[in-house]
CSV table of C-alpha atoms in Angstrom, one decimal:
chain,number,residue,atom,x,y,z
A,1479,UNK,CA,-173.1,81.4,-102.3
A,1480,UNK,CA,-173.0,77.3,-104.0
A,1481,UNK,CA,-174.2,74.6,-101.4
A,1482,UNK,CA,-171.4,72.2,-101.0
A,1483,UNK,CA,-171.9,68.8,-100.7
A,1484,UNK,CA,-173.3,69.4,-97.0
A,1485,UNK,CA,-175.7,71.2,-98.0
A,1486,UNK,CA,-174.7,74.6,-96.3
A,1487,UNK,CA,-172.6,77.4,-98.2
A,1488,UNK,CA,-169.7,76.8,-99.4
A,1489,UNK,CA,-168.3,80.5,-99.3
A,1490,UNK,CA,-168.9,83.9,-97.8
A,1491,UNK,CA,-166.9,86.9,-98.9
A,1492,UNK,CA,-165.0,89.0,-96.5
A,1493,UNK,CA,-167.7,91.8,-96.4
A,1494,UNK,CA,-169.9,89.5,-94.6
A,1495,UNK,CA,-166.7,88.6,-91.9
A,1496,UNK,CA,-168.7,91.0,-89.2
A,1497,UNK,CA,-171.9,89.6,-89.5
A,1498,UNK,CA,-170.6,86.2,-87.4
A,1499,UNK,CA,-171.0,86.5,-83.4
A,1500,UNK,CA,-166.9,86.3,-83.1
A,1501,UNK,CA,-166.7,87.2,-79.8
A,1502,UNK,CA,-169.0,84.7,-78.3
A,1503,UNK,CA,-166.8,81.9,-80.0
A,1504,UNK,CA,-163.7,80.4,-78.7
A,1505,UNK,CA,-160.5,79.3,-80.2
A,1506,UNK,CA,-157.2,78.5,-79.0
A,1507,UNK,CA,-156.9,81.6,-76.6
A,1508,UNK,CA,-160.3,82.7,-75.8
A,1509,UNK,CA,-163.1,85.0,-77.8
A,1510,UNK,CA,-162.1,85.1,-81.5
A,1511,UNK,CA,-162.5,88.3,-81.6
A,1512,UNK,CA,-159.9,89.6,-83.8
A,1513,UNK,CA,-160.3,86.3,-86.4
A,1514,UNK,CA,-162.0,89.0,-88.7
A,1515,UNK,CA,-158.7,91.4,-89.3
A,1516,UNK,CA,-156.4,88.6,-89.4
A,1517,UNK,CA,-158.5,87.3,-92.3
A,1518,UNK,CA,-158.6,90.4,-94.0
A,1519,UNK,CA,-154.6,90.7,-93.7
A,1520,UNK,CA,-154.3,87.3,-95.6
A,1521,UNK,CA,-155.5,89.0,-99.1
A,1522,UNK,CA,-153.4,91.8,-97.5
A,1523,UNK,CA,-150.7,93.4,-100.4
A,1524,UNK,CA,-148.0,94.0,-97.7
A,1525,UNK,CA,-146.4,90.5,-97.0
A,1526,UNK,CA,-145.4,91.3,-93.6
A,1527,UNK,CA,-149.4,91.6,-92.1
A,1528,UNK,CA,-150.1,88.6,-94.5
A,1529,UNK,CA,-147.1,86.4,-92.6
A,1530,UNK,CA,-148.3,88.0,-89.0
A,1531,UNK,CA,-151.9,87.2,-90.2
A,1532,UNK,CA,-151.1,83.6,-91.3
A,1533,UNK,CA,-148.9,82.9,-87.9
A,1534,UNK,CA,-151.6,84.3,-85.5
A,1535,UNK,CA,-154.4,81.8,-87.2
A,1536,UNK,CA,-152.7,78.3,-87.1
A,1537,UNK,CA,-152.1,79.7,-83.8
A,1538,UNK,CA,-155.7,80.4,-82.9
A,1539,UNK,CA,-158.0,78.1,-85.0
A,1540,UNK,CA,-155.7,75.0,-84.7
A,1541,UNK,CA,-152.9,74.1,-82.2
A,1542,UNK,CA,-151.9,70.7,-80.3
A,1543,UNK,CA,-153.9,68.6,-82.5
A,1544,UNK,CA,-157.4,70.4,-81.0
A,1545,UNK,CA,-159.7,71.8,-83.5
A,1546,UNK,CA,-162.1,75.3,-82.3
A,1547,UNK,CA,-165.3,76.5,-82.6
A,1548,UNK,CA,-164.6,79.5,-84.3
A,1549,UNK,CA,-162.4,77.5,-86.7
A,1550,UNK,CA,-165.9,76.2,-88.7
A,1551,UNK,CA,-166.9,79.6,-89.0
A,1552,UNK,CA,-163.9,80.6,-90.4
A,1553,UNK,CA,-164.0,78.3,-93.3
A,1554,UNK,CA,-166.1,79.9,-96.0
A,1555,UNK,CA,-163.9,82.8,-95.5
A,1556,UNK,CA,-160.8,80.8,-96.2
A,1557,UNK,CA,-162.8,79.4,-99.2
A,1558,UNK,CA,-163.5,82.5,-100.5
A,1559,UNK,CA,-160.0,84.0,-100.7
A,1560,UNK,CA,-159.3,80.8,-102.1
A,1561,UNK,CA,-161.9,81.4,-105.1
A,1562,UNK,CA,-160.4,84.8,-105.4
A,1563,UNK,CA,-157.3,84.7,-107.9
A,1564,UNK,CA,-156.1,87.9,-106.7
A,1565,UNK,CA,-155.5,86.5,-103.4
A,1566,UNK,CA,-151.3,85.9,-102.8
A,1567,UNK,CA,-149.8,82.7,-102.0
A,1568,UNK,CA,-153.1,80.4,-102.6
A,1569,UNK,CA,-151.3,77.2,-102.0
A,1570,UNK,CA,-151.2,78.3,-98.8
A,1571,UNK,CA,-155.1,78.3,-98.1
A,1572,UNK,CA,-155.1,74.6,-99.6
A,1573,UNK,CA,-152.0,73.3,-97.0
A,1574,UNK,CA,-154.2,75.0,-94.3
A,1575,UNK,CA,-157.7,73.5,-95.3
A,1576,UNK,CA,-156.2,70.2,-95.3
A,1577,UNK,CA,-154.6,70.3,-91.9
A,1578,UNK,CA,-157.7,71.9,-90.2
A,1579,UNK,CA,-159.9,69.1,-91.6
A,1580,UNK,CA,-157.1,65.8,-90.7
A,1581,UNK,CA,-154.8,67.7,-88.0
A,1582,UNK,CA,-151.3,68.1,-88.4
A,1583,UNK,CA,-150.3,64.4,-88.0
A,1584,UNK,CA,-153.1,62.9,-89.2
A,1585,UNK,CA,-152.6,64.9,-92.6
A,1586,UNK,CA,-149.6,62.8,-92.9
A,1587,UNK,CA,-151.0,59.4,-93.6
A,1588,UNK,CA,-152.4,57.8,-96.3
A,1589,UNK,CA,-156.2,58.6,-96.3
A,1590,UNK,CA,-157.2,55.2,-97.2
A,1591,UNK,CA,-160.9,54.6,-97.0
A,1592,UNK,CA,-161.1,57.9,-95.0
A,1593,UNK,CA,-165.1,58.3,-93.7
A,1594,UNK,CA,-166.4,61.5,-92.1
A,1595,UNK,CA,-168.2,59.2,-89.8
A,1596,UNK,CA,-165.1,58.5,-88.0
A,1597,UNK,CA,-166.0,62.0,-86.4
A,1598,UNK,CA,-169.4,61.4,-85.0
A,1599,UNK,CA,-169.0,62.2,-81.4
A,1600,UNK,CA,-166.3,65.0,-82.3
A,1601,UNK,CA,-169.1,67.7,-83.4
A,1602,UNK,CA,-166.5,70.8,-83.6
A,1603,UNK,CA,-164.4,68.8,-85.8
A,1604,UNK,CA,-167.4,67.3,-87.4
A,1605,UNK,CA,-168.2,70.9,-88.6
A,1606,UNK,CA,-165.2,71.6,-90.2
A,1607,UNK,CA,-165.2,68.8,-91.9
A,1608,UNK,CA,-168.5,69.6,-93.3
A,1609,UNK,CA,-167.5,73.3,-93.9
A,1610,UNK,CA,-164.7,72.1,-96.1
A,1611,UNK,CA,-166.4,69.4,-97.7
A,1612,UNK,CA,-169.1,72.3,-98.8
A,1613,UNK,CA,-166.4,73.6,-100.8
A,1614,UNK,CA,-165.3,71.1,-102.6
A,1615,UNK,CA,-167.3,70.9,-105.9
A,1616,UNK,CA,-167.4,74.6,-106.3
A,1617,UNK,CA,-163.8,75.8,-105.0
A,1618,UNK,CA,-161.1,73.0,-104.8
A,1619,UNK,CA,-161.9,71.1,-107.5
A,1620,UNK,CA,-161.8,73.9,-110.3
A,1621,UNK,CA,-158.4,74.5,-108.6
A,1622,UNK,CA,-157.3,70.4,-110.2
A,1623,UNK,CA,-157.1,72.2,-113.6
A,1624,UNK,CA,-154.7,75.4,-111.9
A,1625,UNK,CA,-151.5,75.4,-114.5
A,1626,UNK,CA,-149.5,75.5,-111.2
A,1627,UNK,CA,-148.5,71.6,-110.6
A,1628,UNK,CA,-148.4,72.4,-106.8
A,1629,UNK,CA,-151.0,74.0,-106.8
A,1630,UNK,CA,-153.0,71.2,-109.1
A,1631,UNK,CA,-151.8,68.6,-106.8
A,1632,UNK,CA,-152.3,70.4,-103.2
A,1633,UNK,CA,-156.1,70.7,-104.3
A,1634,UNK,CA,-155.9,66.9,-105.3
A,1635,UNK,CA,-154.8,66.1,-101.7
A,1636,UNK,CA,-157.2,67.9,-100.3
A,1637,UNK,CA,-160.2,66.6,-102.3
A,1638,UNK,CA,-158.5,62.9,-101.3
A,1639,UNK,CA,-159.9,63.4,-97.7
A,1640,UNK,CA,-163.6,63.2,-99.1
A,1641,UNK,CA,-164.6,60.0,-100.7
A,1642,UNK,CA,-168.1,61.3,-101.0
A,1643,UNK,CA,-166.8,63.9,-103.0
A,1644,UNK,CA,-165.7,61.5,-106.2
A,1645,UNK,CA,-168.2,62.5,-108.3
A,1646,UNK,CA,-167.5,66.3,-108.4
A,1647,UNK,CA,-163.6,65.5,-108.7
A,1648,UNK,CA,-163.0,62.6,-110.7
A,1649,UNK,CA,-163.5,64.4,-114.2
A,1650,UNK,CA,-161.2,67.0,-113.4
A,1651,UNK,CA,-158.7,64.4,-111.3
A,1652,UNK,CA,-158.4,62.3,-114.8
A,1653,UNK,CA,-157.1,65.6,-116.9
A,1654,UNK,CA,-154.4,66.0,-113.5
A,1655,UNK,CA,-153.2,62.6,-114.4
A,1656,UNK,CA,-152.9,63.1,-118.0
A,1657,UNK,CA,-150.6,66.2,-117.5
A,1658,UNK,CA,-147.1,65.9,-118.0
A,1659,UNK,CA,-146.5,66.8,-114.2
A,1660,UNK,CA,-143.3,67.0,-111.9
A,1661,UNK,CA,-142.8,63.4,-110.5
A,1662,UNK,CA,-143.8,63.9,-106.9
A,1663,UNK,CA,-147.2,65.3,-108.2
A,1664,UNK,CA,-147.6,62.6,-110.9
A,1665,UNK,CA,-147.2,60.1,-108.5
A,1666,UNK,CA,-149.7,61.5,-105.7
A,1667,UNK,CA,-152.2,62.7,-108.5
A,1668,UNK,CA,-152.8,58.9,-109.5
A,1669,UNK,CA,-153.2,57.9,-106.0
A,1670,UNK,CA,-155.8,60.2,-105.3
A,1671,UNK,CA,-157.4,58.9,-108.5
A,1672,UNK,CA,-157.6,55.3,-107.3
A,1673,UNK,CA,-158.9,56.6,-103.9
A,1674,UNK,CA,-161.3,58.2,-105.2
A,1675,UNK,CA,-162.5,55.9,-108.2
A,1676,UNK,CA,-162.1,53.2,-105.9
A,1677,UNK,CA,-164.6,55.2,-103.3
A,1678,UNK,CA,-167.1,55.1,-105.9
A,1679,UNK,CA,-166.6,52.0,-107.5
A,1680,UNK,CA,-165.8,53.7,-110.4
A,1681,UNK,CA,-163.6,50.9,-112.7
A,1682,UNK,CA,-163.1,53.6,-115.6
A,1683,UNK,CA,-159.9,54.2,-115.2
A,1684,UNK,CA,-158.6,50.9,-114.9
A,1685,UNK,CA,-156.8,50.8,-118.5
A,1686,UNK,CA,-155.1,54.0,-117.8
A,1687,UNK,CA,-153.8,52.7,-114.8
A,1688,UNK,CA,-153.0,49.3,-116.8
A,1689,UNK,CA,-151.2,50.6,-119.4
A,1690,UNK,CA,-148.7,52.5,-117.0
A,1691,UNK,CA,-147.6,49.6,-115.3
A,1692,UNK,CA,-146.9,48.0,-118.2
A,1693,UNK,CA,-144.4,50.9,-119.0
A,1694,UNK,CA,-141.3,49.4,-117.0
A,1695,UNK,CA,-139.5,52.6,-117.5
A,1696,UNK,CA,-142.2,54.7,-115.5
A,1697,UNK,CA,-141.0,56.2,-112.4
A,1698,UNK,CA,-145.0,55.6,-110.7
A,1699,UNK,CA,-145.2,52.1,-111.7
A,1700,UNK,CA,-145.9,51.8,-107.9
A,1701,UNK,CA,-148.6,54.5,-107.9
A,1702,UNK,CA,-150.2,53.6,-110.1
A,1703,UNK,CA,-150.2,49.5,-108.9
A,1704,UNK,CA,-151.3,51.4,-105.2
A,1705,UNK,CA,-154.2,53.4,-107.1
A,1706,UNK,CA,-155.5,49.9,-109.1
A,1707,UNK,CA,-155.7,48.0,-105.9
A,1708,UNK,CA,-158.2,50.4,-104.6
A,1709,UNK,CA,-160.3,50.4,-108.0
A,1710,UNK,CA,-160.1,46.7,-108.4
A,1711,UNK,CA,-160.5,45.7,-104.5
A,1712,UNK,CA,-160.7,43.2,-103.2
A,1713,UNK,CA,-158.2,41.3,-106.0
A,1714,UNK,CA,-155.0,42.9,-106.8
A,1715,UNK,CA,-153.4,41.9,-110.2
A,1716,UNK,CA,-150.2,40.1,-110.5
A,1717,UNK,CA,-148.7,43.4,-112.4
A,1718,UNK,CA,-149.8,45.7,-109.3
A,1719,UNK,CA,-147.9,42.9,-107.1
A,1720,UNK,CA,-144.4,43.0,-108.8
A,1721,UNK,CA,-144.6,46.9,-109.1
A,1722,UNK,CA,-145.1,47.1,-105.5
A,1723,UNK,CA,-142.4,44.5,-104.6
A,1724,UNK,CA,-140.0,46.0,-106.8
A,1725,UNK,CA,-140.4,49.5,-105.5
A,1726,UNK,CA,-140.1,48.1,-101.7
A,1727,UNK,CA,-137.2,46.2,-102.7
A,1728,UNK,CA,-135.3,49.3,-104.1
A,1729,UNK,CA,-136.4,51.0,-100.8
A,1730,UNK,CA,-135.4,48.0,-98.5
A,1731,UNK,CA,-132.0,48.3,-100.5
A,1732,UNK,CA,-130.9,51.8,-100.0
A,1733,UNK,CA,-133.5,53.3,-97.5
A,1734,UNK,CA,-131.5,56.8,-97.3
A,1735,UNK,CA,-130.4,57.1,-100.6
A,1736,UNK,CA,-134.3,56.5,-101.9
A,1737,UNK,CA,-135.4,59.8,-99.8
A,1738,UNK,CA,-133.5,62.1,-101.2
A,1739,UNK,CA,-135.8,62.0,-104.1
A,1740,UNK,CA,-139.0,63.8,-103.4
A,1741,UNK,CA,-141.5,60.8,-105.0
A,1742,UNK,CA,-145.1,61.8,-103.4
A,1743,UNK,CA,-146.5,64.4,-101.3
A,1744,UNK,CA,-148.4,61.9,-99.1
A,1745,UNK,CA,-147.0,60.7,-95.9
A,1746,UNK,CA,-143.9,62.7,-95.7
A,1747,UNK,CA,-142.5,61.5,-98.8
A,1748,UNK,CA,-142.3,58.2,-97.5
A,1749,UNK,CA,-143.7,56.1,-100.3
A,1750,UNK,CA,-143.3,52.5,-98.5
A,1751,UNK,CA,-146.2,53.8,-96.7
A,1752,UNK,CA,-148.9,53.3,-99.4
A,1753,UNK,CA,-146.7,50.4,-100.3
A,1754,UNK,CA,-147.1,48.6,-97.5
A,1755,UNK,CA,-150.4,49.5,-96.7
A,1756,UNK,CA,-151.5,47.7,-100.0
A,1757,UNK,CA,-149.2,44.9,-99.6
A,1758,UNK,CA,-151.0,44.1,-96.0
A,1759,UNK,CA,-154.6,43.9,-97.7
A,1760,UNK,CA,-153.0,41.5,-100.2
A,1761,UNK,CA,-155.7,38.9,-100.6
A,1762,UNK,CA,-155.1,34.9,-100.3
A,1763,UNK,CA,-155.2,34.7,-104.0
A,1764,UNK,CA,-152.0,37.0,-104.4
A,1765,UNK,CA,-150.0,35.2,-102.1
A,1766,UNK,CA,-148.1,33.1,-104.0
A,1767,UNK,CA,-147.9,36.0,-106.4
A,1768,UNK,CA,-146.1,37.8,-103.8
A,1769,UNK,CA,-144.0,35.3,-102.9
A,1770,UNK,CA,-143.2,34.7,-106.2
A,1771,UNK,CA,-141.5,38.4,-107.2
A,1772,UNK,CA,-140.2,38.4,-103.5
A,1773,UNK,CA,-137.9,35.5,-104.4
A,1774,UNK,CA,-137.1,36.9,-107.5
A,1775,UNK,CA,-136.2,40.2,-106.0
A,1776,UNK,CA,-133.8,38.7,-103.3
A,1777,UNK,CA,-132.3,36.5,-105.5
A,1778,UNK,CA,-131.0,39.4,-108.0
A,1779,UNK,CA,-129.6,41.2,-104.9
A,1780,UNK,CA,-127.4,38.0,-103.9
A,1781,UNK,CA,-124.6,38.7,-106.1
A,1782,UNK,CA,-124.6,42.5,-105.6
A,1783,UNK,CA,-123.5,44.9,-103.2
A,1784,UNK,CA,-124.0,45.4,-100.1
A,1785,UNK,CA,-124.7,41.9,-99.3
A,1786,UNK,CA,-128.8,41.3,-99.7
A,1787,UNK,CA,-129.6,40.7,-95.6
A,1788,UNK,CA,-130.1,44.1,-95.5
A,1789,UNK,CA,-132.9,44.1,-97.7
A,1790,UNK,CA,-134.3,40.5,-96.2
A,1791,UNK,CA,-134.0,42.0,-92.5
A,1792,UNK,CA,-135.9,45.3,-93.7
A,1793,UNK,CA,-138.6,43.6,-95.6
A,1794,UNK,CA,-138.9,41.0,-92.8
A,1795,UNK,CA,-139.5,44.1,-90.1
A,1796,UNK,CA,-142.0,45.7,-92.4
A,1797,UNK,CA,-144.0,42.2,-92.5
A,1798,UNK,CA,-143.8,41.5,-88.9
A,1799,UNK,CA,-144.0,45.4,-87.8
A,1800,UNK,CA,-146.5,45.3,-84.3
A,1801,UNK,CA,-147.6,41.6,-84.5
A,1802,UNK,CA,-146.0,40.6,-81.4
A,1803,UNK,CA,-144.9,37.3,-81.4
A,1804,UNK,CA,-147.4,34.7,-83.9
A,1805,UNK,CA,-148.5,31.9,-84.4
A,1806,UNK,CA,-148.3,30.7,-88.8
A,1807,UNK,CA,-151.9,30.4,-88.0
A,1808,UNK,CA,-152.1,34.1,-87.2
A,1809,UNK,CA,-150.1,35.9,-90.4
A,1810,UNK,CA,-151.5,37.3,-93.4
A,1811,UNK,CA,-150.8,36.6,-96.7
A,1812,UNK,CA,-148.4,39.0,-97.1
A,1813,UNK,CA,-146.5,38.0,-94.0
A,1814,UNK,CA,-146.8,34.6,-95.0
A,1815,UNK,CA,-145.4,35.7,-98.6
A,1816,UNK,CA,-142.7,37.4,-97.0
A,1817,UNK,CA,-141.7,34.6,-94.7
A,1818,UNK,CA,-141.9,31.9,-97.9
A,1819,UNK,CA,-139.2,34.4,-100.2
A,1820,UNK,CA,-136.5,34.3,-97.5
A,1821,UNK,CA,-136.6,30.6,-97.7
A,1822,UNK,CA,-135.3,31.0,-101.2
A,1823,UNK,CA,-132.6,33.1,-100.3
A,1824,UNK,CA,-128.8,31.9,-98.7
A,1825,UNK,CA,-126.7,34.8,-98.2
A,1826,UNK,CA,-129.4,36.5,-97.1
A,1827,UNK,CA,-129.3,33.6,-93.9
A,1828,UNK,CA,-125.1,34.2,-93.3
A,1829,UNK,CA,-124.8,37.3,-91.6
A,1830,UNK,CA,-127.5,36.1,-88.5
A,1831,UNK,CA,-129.0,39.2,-88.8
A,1832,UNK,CA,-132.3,37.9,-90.5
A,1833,UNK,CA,-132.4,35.0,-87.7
A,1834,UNK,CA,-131.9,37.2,-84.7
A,1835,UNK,CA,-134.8,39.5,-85.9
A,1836,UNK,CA,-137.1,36.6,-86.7
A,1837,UNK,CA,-136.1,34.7,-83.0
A,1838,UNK,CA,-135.7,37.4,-80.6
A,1839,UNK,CA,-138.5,39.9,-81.6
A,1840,UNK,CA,-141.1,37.7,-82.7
A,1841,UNK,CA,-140.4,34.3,-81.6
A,1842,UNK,CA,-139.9,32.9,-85.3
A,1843,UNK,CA,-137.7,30.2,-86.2
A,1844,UNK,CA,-134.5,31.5,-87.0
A,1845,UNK,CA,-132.9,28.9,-89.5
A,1846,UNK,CA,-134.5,28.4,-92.9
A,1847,UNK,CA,-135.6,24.6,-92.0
A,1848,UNK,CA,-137.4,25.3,-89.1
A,1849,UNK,CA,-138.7,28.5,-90.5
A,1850,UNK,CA,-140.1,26.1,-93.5
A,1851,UNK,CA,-141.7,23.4,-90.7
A,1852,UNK,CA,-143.4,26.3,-88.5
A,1853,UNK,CA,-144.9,28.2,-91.5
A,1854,UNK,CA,-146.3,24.7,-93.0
A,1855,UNK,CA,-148.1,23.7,-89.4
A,1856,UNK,CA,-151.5,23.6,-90.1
């Protein structure tokens, strides 16, 4: 048995299952008593006791959110069958690891600047964390270099959740990247690199990152603009700026039609997410920048079809999502970007769909003069 980064073992093999006090620990439904067989039955040949296995422990060691005591103990066993390459349906073990450790809807979001002390006071789901982190070096991030994409990638996500971890995964993250992977995986495999880089200040892979958004043919421009924000925080580069404008403006043009192409394996799919959460730590510096490729992005759409208020109303509501009703005193740079690129639109004013937002839900002016005077008060 490896310490993990916590310092206590990362894995335990099965043989040891009956060793652990089950019955004096609880999970969903009382004494975990039989937590041992259903582990067993998940390196089980029959695929029927394996799927009853599987189903009875998300069951058990996580449901509604709530995270058990026996769940922590059940960890290095996980890990183990995970090490094992005999053991079916592996990917499985690393979709499970990651929800027991963020919870099903936390596992969802974009794990930016994710700290394990935003579980002190939470000491059951403290010690999972800790039991997963253990594996890490030793289990998951071997797994980075599996010639399974998914699989490749599923490890990457899961490794994205530990910041500490960075200097155990990055080596093996970089040779992810450089693979010629599928383009949801591409796409999530460079934004665990700049998560991780950025967590440990790490600036190496800057050129990399660099060179792709030069490419304008590359599908993960935007990826790789989200991953150099984190490495080169607090600036963000004029090139990481238009990519990420450019990508929300394609979004903001077609929302449905943009899902139906599987583009990360973050937050649903839903890439505007890491988007936007870049574009709202836009320093002051980049504001103009922003505004800049805004404009420029509104203004191609004027001649096209369907008519560009669509796009202004939907980049508008991204800016402005939850801020109530402001003061210009009281927006960001990016909300102030935002705001100045409308002004350079006019069919994007006609249909009063863009006015009615700004006015009714947030109390902004809803012609483009008086939208000019309020956003130059001091």
């Amino acid at each position: 048995m490896t310490p993990g980064l916590s310092g206590r073992p990362a894995t335990r093999p099965l043989a040891d299952l009956d060793q652990v006090p089950w019955a004096g620990l609880a999970h969903c439904y009382g004494p975990a008593t039989e937590v041992p067989s259903q582990l067993r039955d998940l390196a089980s040949p029959d695929e029927e006791a394996r799927t009853r296995a599987w189903d009875r422990l998300w069951s058990n060691l996580y449901h509604q959110g709530n995270v058990y005591e026996a769940t922590a103990h059940a960890v290095p066993f996980l890990l183990h069958l995970l090490t094992d390459e005999t053991t079916p349906h592996r990917k499985g073990f690393l979709g499970y690891l990651s929800v027991l450790v963020t919870g099903e809807d936390e596992g969802r979001w974009f794990p930016d600047g994710y700290d394990s002390t935003m579980l002190d006071g939470r000491p059951v789901e403290s010690a999972v964390y800790e039991a997963v982190e253990a594996g890490i070096p030793t289990v998951v991030a071997p797994l980075l270099d599996h010639d399974d994409p998914e699989t490749a990638t599923l490890a990457a996500v899961l490794t994205a959740w530990f910041p500490s971890a960075a200097p155990h995964v990055l080596p093996a993250l970089r040779r992810l990247c450089a693979r010629p992977l599928p383009r949801p995986h591409r796409a999530t495999a460079l934004l665990v690199l700049g998560l991780l880089a950025g967590a440990a200040d790490d600036r190496s892979d800057t050129a990399r990152l660099e060179r792709i958004l030069q490419d304008g043919d590359d599908p993960d421009r935007w990826a790789a603009a989200v991953a150099l924000a984190r490495i080169s925080a607090p600036g963000l580069p004029a090139t990481a700026i238009g990519a990420l404008t450019d990508e929300l403006g394609v979004i903001c043009a077609d929302p449905d039609a943009y899902e139906t192409v599987a583009r990360v394996i973050f937050c649903d799919g839903f890439v505007a997410e890491p988007v936007l959460k870049t574009l709202r730590r836009l320093p002051e510096a980049g504001r103009e920048t922003a505004r800049a490729c805004l404009a420029r992005l509104l203004r191609r759409t004027e001649e096209q079809e369907p008519k560009p208020w669509g796009t202004a109303v939907t980049l508008a509501g991204y800016a402005l999502l939850d801020v109530g009703r402001p003061t210009a005193a009281e927006l960001t740079p990016w909300q102030h970007a935002v705001l100045r690129a409308l002004l350079d639109g006019d069919m994007i004013w006609t249909s009063g769909e863009l006015g009615l937002l700004l006015s009714c839900e947030h109390g902004i002016p809803d012609t483009p003069d008086a939208l000019e005077a309020w956003l130059s008060r001091p």
